[in-house]
Short mmCIF file of C-alpha atoms in Angstrom, two decimals:
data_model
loop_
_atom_site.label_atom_id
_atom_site.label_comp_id
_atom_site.label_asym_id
_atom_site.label_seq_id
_atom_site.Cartn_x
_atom_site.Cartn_y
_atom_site.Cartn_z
CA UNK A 1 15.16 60.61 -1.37
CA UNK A 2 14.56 61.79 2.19
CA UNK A 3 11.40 60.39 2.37
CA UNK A 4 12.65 56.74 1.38
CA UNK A 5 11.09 54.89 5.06
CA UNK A 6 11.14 51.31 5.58
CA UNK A 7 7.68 50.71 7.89
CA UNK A 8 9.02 48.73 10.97
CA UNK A 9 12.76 49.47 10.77
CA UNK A 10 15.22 52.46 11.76
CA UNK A 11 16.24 54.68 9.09
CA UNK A 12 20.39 52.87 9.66
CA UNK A 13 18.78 49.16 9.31
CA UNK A 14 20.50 47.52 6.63
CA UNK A 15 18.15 45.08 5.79
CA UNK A 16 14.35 44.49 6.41
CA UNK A 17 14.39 42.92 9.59
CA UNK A 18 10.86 42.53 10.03
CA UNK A 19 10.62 40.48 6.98
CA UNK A 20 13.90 38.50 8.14
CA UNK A 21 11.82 37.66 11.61
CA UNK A 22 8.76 37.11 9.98
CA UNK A 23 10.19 33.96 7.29
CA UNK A 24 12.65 32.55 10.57
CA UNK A 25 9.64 32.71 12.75
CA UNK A 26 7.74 30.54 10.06
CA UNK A 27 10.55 28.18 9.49
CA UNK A 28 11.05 27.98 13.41
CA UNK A 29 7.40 27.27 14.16
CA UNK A 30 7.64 24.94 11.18
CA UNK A 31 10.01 22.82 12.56
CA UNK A 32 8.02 21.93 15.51
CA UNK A 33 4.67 21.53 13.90
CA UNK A 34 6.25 19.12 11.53
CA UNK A 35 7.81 16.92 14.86
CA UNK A 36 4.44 17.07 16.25
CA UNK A 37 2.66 16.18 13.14
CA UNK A 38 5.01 13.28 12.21
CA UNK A 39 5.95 11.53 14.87
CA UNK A 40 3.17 8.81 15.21
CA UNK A 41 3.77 8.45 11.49
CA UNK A 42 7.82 7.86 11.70
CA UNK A 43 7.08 5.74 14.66
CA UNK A 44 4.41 3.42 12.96
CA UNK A 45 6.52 3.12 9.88
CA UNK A 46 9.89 1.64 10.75
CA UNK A 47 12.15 4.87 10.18
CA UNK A 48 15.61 4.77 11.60
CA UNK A 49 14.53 1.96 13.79
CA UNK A 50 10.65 3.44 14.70
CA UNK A 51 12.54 6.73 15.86
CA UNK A 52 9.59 9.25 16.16
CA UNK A 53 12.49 12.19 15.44
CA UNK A 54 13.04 11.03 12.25
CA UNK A 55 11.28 13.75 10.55
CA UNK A 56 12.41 15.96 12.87
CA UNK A 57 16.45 15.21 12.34
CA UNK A 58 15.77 14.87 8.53
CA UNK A 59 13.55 18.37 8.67
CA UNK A 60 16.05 20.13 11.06
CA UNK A 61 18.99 18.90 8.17
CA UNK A 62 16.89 20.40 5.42
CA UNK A 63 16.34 23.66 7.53
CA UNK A 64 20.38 24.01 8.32
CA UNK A 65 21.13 23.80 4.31
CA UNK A 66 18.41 26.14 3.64
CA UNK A 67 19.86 28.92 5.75
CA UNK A 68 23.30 28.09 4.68
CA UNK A 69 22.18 28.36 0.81
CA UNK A 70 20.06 31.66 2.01
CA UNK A 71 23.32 33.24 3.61
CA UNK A 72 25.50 32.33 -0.01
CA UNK A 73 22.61 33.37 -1.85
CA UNK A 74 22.29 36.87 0.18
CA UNK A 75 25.45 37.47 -1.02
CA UNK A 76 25.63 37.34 -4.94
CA UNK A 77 24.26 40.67 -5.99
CA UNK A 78 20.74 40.99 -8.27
CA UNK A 79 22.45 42.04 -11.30
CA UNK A 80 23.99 38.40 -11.56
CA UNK A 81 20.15 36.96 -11.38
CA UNK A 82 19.27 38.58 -14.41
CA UNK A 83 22.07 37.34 -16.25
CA UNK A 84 21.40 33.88 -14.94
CA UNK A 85 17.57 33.66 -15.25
CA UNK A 86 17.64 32.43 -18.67
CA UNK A 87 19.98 29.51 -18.16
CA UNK A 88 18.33 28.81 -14.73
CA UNK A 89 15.04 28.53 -16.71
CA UNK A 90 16.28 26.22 -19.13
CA UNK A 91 18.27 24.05 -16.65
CA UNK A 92 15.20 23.57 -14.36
CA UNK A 93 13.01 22.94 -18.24
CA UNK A 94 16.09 19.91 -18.44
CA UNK A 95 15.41 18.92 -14.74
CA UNK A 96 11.88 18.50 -15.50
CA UNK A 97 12.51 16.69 -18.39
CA UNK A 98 14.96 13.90 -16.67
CA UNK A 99 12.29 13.46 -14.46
CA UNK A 100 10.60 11.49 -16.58
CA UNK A 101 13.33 8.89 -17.48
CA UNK A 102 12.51 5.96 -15.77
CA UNK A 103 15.85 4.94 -14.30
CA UNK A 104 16.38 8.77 -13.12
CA UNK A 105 13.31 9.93 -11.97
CA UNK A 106 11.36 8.50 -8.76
CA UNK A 107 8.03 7.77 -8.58
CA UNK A 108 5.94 7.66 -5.29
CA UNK A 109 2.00 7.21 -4.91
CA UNK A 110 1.70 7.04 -9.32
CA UNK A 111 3.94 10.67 -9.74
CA UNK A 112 6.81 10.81 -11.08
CA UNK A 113 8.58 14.02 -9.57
CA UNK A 114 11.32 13.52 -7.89
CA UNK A 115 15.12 12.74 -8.85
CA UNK A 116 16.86 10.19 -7.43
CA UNK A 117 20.37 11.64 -6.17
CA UNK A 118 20.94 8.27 -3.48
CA UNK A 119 22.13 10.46 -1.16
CA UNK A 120 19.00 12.76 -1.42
CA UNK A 121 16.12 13.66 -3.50
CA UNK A 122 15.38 16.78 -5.61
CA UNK A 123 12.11 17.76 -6.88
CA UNK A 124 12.67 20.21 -10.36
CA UNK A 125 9.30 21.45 -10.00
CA UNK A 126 9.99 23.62 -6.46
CA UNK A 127 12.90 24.79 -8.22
CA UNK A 128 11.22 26.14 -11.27
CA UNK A 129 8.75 28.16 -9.33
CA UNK A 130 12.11 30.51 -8.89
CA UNK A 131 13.50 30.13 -12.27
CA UNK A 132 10.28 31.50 -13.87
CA UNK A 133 9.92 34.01 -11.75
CA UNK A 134 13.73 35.34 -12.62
CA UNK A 135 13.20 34.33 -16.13
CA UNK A 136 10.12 36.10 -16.15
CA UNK A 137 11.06 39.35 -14.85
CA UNK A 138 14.29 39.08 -17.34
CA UNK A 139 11.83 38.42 -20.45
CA UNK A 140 9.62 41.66 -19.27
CA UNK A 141 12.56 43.85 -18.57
CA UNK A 142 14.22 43.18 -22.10
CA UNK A 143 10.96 42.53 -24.15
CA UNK A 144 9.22 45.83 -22.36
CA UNK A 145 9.36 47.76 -25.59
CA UNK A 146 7.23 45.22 -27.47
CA UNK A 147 5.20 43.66 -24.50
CA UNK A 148 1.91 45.34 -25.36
CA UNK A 149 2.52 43.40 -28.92
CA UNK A 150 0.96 39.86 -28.46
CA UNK A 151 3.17 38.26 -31.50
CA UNK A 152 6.05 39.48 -30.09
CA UNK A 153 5.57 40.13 -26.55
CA UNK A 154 3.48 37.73 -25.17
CA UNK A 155 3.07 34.62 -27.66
CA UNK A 156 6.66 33.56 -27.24
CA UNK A 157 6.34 33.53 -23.27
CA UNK A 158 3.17 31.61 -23.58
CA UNK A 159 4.76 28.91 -26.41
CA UNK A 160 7.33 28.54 -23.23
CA UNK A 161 5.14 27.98 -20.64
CA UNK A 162 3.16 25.30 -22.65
CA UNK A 163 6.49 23.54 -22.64
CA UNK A 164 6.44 23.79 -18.96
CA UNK A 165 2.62 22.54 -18.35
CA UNK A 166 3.03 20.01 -20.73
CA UNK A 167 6.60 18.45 -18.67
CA UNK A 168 4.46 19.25 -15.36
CA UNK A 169 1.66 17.42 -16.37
CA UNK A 170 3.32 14.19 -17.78
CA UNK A 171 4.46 13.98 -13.78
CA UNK A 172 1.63 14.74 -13.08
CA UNK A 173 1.97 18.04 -11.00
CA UNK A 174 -1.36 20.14 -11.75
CA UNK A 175 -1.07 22.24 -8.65
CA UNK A 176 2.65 23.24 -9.17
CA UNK A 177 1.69 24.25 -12.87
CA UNK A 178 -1.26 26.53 -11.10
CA UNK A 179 1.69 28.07 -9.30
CA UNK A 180 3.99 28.61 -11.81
CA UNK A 181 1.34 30.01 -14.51
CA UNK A 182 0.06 32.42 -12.02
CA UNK A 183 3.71 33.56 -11.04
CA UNK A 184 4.92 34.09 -14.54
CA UNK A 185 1.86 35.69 -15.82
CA UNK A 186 1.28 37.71 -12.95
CA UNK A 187 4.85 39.16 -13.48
CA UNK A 188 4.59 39.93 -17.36
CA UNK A 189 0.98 41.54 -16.24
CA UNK A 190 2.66 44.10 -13.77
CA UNK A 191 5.22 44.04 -16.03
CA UNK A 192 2.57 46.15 -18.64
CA UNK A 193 1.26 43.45 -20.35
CA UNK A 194 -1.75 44.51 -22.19
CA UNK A 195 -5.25 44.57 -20.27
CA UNK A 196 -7.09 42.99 -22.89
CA UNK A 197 -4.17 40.21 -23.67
CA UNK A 198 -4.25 39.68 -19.63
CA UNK A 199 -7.89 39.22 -19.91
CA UNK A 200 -7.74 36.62 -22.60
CA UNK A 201 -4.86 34.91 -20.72
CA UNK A 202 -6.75 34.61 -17.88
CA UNK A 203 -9.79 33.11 -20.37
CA UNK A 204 -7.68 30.48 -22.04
CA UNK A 205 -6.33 29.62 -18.29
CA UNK A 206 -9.10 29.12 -16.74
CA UNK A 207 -11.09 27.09 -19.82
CA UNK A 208 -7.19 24.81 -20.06
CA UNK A 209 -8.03 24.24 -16.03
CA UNK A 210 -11.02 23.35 -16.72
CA UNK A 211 -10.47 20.78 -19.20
CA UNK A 212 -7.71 19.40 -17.13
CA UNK A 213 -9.84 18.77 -14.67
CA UNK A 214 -12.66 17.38 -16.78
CA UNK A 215 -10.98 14.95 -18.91
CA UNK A 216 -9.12 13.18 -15.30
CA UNK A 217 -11.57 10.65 -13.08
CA UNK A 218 -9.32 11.85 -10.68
CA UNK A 219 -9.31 15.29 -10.61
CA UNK A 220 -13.04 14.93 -11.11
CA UNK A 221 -13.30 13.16 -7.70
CA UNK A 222 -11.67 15.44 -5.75
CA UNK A 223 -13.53 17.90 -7.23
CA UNK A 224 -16.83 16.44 -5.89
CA UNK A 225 -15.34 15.05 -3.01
CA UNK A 226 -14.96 19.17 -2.44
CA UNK A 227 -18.09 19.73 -3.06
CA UNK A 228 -19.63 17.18 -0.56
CA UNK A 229 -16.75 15.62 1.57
CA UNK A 230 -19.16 14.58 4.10
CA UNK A 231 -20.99 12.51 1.28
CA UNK A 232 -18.21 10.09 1.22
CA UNK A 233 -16.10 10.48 4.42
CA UNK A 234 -14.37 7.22 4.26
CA UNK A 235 -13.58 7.53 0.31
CA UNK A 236 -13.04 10.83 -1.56
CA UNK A 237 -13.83 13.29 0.96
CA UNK A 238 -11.81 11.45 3.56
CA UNK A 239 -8.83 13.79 3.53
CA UNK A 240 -10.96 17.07 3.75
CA UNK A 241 -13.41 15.35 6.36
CA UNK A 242 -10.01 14.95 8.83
CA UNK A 243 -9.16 18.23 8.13
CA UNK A 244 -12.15 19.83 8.90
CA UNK A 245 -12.45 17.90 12.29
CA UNK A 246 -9.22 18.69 13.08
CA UNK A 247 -9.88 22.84 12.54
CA UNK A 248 -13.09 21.84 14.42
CA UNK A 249 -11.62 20.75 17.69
CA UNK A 250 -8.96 23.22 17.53
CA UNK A 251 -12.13 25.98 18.05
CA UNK A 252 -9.82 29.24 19.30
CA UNK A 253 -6.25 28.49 21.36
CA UNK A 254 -6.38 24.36 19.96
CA UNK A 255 -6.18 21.19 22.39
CA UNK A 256 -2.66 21.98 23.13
CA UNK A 257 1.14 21.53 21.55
CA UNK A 258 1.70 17.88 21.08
CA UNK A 259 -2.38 16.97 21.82
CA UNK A 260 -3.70 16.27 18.38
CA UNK A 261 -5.46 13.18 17.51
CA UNK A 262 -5.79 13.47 13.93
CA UNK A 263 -2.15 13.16 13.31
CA UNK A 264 -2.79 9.83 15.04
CA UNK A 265 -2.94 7.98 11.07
CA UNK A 266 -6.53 9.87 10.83
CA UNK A 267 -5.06 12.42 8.70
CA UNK A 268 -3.01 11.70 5.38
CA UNK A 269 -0.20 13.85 4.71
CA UNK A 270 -0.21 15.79 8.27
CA UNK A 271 3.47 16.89 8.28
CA UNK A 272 3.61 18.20 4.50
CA UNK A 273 0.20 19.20 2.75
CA UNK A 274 -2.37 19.01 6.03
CA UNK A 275 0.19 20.45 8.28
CA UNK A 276 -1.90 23.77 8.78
CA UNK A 277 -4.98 21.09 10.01
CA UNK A 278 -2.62 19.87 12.96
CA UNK A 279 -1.69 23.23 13.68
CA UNK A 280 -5.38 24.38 13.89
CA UNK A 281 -5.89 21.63 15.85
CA UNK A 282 -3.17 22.33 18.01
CA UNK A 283 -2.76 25.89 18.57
CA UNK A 284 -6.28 26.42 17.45
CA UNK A 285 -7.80 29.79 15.46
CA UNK A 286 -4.66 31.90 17.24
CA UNK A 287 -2.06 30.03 15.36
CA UNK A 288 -3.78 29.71 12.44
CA UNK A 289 -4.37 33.41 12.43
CA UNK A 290 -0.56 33.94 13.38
CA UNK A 291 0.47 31.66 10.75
CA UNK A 292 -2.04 33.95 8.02
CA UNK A 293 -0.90 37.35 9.46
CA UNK A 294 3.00 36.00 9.07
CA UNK A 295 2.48 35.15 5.26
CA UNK A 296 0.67 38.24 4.57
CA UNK A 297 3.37 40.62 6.20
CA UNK A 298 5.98 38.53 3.41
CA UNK A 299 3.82 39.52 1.11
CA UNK A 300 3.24 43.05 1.70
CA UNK A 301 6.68 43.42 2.27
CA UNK A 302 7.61 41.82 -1.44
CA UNK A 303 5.50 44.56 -3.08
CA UNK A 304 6.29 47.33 -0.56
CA UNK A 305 10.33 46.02 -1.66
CA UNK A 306 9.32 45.99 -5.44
CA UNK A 307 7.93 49.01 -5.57
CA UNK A 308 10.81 50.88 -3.89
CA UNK A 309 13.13 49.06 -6.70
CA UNK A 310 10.98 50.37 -9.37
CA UNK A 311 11.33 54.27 -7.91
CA UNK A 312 14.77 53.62 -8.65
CA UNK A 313 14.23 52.22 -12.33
CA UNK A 314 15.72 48.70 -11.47
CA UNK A 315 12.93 47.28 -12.87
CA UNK A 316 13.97 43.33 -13.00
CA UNK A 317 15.01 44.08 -9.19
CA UNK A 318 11.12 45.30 -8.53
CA UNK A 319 9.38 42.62 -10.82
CA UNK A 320 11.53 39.67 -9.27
CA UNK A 321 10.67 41.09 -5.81
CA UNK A 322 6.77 41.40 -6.39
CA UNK A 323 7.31 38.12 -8.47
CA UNK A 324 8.37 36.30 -5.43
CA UNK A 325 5.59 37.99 -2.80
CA UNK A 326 3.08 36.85 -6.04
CA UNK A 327 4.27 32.94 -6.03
CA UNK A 328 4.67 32.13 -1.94
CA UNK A 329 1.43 34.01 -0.97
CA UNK A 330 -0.73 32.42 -4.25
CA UNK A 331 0.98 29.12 -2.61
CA UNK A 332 0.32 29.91 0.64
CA UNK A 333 -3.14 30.50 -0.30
CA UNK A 334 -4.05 27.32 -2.34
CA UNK A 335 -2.82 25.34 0.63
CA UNK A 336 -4.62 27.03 3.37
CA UNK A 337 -7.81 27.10 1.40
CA UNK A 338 -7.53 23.34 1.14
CA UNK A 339 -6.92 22.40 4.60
CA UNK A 340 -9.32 24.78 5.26
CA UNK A 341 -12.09 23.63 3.01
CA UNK A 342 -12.73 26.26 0.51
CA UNK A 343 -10.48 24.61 -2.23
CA UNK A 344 -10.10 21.34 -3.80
CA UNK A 345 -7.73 19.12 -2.16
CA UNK A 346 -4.22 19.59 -4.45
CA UNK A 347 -1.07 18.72 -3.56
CA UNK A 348 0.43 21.65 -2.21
CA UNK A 349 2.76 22.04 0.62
CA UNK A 350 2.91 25.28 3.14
CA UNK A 351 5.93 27.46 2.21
CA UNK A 352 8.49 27.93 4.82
CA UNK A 353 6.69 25.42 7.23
CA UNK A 354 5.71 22.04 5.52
CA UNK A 355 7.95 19.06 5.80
CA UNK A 356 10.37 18.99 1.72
CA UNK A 357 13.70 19.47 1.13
CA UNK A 358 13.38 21.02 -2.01
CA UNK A 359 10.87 23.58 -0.98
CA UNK A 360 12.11 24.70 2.14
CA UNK A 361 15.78 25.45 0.33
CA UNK A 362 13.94 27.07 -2.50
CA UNK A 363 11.70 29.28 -0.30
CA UNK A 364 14.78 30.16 1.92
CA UNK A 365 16.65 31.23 -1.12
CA UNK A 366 13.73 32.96 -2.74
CA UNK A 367 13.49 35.28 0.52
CA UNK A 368 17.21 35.60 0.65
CA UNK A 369 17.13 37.25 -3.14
CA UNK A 370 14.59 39.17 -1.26
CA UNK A 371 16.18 40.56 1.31
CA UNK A 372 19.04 41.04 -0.96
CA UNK A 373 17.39 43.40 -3.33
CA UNK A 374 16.04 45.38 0.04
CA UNK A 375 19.68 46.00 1.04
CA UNK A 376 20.82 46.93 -2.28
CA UNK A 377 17.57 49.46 -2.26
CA UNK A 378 18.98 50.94 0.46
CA UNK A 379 22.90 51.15 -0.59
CA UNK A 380 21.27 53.25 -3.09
CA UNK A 381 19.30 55.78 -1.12
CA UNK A 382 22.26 55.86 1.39
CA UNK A 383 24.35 56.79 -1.31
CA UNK A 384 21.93 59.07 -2.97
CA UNK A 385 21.41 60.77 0.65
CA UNK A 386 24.59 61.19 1.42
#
């Protein structure tokens, strides 16, 4: 247990602080890419009296609870997750479903995924992307005996799930059900999920995606509004078109902090799903490339954190770690590779950085567990070294 090094931190650290800087600095930078992307917006739309801050005040609000959840969260210890992930799962399966009860849930733009609290909206889909992760982990960790079995390892998690997709869809919320299939399945699969049952997951996925996105007009124009934005700049390629214009005037350091024109009611969505655009536009390919190298540290660090759990046979600890690195860089990843381009446009906000209540809390406490199962990882060498 001598050997037991955390990269970037002295041996008496008691937590990871690199990963701790890495999620504040995204959060922090968040914050004022989301003033900067919003303010023409909130000042054009009649918010608190044309107050261009109003995103700001509302974001900075969101970003205070967040932390203060984080720093509750940090302290339950990872035992009590597993006892809660199954009740966690099926309160977020209830969530989803009183979303869809007309005088409970709230619809904006034809969806129908948000619940109306008056004082505040909650979306149940940002907070099942935790729950299955937790659940998940849980359901490998107590099925691992019978995992490789598909009747009884595998074919009741996948019976859940389809209860999921099919509440996600009725919203309609395609991209978060990308997210949370990939999460789960990508936990049972390092989990020890059979090769061969993996590979015919990933079959049935990707022909069920497929489908999806055949049998919606839709989803079939974004797709070809993908494929040829420039085709139709002012119709279904209009969002990607802005997007890449914005990347294009960014070229390497960006036009300057505050500079952008195509927050300027060009771009749809610039403070929550194109908020990467304005920040490539801004801060150019540096921040981008700050902003990539940032998510990918959180990443590495999940696994690096998962992997030291495992060495020490807490395996829900490791898959819950890994499970979390798996579901905010796969998010990450769909997001940048739409503002970038190389995806079709899907409603998917940044993690950490995008303007959402709901998210940002969930991602803060996400990172929190995190951190938490670090610290307990190293408790247990301490007191193994001692």
């Amino acid at each position: 247990m001598a050997s037991y090094v955390f990269a970037q931190d002295p041996p008496t650290a008691e937590y990871d602080r690199s990963l701790a800087w890495a999620a504040l600095l995204l959060v922090s930078l968040g914050l004022v890419m989301v003033y900067s992307a919003s303010m023409a917006t909130a000042e054009a739309s009649g918010y608190a009296g044309h107050n261009p801050a109003y995103f700001l005040l509302r974001h900075a609000a969101f970003l205070c609870l967040a932390l203060a959840t984080a720093t509750a969260v940090f302290m339950v210890p990872a035992r009590h997750w597993q006892k809660a992930a199954p009740w966690l799962f099926c309160g977020c399966l209830l969530l989803l479903a009183l979303v869809l009860v007309p005088a409970i849930g709230r619809e904006v733009n034809g969806a129908r995924r948000w619940l109306d609290l008056r004082a505040l909206t909650v979306q149940p889909s940002e907070l099942m992307k935790l729950a299955v992760v937790l659940y998940a982990a849980d359901y490998t960790v107590r099925k691992h005996a019978v995992l490789r079995n598909f009747k009884r390892g595998l074919l009741p998690m996948l019976g859940v799930m389809l209860l999921v997709a099919w509440l996600l869809l009725r919203e309609p919320d395609f991209g978060a059900l990308v997210v949370v299939a990939v999460s789960a399945f990508g936990v049972l699969f390092l989990g020890g999920m059979s090769g061969r049952h993996f590979s015919l997951l990933l079959a049935m996925l990707a022909a069920g995606f497929a489908l999806l996105v055949l049998s919606s007009p839709y989803r079939m124009q974004r797709i070809f509004g993908f494929m040829d934005p420039w085709s139709d700049p002012f119709g279904r390629g209009y969002q990607l078109s802005h997007a890449l214009i914005a990347f294009g005037r960014g070229e390497w350091l960006g036009v300057g902090l505050g500079a952008s024109v195509e927050k300027l009611h060009y771009l749809p969505e610039a403070h929550t799903d194109f908020l990467l655009a304005v920040i490539a536009e801004e801060l150019g390919l540096a921040g981008v490339a700050a902003v990539i190298a940032l998510f990918a540290w959180i990443v590495l660090r999940a696994f690096a954190i998962g992997r030291q759990a495992a060495l020490r046979e807490r395996h829900f600890t490791a898959l819950a770690a890994q499970g979390i690195g798996i579901w905010i860089g796969f998010q990450a990843l769909i997001n940048m590779g739409v503002n970038m381009g190389l995806l079709p446009t899907k409603g998917l906000t940044l993690p950490l950085m995008s303007f959402g209540g709901s998210g940002l809390v969930v991602n803060c406490v996400a990172l929190a567990i995190l951190i938490r199962i670090d610290w307990e990882n190293r408790q247990l060498a301490r007191g193994l070294n001692a």
